[in-house]
Tab-separated table of C-alpha atoms in Angstrom:
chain	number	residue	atom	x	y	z
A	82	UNK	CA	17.726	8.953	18.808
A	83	UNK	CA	18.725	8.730	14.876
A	84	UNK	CA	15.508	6.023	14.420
A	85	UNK	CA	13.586	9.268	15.413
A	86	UNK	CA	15.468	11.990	13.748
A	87	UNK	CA	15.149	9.761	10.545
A	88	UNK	CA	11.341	9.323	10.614
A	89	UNK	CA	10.601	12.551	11.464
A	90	UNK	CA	12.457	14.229	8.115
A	91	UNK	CA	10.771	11.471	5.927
A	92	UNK	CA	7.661	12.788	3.840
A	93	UNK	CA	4.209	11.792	4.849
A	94	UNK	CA	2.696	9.389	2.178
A	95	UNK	CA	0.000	11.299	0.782
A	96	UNK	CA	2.325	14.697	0.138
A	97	UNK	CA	1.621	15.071	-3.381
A	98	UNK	CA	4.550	17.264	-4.136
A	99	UNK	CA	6.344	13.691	-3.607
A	100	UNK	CA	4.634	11.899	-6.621
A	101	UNK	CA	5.576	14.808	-9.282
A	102	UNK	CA	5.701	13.390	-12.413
A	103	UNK	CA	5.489	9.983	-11.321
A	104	UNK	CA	3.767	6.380	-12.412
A	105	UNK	CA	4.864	4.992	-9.326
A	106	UNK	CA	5.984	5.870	-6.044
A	107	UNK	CA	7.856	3.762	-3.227
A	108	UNK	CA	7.394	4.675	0.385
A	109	UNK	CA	10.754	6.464	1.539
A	110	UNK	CA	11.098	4.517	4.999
A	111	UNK	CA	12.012	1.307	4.088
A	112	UNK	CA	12.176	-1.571	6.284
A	113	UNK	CA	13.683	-4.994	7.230
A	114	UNK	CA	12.544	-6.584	10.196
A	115	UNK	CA	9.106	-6.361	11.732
A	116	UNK	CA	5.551	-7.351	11.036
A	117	UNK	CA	4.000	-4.180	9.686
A	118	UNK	CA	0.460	-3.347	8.483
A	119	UNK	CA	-0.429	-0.491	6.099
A	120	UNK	CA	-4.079	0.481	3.884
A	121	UNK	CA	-4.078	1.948	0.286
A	122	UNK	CA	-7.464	3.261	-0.106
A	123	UNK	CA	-8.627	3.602	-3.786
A	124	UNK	CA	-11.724	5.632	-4.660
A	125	UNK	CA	-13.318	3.568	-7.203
A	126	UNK	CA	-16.609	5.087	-7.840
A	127	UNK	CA	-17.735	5.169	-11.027
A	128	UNK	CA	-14.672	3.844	-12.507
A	129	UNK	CA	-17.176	0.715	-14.173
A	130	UNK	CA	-19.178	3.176	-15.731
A	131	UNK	CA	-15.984	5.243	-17.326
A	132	UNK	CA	-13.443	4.833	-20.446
A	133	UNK	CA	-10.874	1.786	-19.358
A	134	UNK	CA	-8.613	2.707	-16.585
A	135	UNK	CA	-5.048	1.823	-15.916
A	136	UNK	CA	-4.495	-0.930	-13.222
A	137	UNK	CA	-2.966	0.247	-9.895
A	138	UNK	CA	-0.263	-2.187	-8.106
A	139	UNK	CA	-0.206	-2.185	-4.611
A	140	UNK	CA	2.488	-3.925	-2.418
A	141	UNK	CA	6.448	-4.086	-1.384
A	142	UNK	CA	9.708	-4.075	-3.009
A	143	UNK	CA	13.254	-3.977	-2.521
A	144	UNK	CA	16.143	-3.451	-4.829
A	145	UNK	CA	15.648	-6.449	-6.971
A	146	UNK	CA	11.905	-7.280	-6.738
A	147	UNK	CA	8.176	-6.397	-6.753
A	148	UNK	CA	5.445	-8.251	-4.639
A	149	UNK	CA	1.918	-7.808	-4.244
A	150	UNK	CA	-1.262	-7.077	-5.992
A	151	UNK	CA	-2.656	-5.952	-9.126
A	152	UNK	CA	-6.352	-4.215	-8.668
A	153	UNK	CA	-8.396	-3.323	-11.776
A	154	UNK	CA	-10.247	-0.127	-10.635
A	155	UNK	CA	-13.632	-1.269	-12.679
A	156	UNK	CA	-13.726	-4.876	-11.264
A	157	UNK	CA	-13.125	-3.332	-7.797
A	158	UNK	CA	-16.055	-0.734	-8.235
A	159	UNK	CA	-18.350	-3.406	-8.145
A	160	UNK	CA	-17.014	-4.289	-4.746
A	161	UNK	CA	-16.641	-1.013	-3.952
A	162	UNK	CA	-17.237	-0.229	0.040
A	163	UNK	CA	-20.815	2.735	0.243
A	164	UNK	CA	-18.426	5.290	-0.127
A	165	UNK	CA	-17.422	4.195	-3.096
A	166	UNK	CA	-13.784	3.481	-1.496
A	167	UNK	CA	-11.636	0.397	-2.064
A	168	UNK	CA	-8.893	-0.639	0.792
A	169	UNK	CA	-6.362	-3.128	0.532
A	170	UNK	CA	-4.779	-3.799	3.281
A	171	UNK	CA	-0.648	-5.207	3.124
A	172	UNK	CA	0.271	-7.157	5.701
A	173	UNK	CA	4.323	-7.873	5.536
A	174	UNK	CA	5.932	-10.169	7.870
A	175	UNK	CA	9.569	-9.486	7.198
A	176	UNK	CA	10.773	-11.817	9.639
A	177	UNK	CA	9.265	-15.066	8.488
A	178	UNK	CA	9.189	-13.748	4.696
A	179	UNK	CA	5.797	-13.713	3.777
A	180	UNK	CA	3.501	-10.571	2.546
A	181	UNK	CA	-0.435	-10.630	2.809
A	182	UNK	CA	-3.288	-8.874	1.250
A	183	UNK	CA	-6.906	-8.203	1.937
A	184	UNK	CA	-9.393	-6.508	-0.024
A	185	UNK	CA	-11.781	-4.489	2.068
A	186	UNK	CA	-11.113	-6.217	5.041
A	187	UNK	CA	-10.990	-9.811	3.460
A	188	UNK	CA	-7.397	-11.551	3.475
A	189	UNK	CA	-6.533	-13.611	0.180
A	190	UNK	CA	-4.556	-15.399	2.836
A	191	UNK	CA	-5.139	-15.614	6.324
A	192	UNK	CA	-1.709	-13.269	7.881
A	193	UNK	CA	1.063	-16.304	9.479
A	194	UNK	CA	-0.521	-18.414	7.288
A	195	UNK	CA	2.119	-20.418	4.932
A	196	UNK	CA	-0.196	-18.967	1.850
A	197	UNK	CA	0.866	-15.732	1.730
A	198	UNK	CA	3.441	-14.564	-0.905
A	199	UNK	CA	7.365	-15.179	-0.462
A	200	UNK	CA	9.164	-12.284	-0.007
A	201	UNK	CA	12.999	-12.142	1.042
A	202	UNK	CA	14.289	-12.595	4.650
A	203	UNK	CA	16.066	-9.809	6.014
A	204	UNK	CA	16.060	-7.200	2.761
A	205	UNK	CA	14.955	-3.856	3.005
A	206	UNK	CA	11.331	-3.227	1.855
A	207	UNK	CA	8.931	-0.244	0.942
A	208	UNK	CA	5.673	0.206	-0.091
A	209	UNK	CA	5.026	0.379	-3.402
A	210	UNK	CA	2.267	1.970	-5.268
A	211	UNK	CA	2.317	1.707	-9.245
A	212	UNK	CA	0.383	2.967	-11.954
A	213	UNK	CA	1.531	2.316	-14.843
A	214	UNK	CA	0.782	4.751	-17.489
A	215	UNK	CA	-1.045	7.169	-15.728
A	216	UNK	CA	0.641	9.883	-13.280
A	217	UNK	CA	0.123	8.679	-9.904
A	218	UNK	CA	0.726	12.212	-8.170
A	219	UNK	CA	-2.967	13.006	-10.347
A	220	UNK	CA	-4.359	10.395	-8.252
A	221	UNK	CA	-2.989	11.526	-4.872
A	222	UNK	CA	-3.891	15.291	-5.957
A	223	UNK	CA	-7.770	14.268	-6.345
A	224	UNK	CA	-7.586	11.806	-3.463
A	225	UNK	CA	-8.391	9.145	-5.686
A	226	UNK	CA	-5.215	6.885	-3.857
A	227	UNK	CA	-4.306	7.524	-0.072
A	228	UNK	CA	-1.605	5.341	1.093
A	229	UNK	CA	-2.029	5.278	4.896
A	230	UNK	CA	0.968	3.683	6.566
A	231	UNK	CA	-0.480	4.669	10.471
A	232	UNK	CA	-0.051	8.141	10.569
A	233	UNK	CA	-3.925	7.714	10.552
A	234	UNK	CA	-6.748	5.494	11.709
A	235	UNK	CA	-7.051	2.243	9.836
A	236	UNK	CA	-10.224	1.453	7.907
A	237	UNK	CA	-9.781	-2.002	8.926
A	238	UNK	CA	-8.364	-3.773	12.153
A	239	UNK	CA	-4.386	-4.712	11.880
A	240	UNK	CA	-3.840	-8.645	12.178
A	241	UNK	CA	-2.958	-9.478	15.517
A	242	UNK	CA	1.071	-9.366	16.188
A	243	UNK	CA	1.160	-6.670	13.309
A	244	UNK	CA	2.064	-3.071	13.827
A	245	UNK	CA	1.362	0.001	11.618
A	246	UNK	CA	3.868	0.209	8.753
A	247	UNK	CA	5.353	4.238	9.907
């Protein structure tokens, strides 16, 4: 069906050749209905022990707006998972309007809760990672960010009701 023949010519979302040149990068399928989960795994270590690093935002957006998180890659080191990785998970709930974020594994706000962040009923959202200043296809070239959207296992479970993002 065209559903199909649309997702399967859409670029997986750790191809780096899709990041050239880029301080930010939104996630091709875009969305409007659904309650979807995705990861973005940052590798963190070391980064409190380096020169300042730029911030990486993590979240959704449509034509008019950014929502989600802003995660300072020294602050998170110290909360860093053994492997030195950092997830945070996006939970969007695009039928009640609400996105949700949890850093590795931990919500801010529980997912259906009333808490989590408004985000417009019925537009079409991506996943959006930003960093401003620095070339995020450099990051996705040393695995530094992976943006995992379910085309492979989560580090984390998905909220219940919530289905991967791709």
């Amino acid at each position: 069906t065209s559903r199909v023949a649309e997702l399967r010519d859409r670029p997986t979302a750790n191809n780096a050749d899709e990041y050239v040149e880029k301080t930010e990068y939104s996630f091709p399928a875009s969305r409007s209905s659904g309650k979807l989960y995705s990861e973005v795994r940052l590798n963190v270590r070391g980064a409190d022990k380096g020169p300042a690093t730029t911030v990486v935002q993590i979240g959704v957006a449509d034509a008019k707006t950014f929502v989600g998180v802003q995660i300072d890659p020294a602050k998170a080191a110290t909360k860093a998972l053994p492997n030195g990785d950092y997830i945070v998970g996006l939970a969007i709930d695009l039928d009640n309007g609400k996105f949700y974020a949890s850093d590795n594994g931990q919500w801010r706000a529980a997912p259906g809760s009333l808490e989590g962040s408004d985000i417009r009923r019925g537009a079409p959202y991506s996943l959006h990672v930003s960093t401003p200043g620095r070339l995020l296809s450099k990051f996705i070239q040393l695995n530094v960010v992976r943006i995992n959207t379910g085309n492979e296992p989560f580090q984390f479970a998905t909220p219940p009701g919530y289905e991967p993002y791709y």
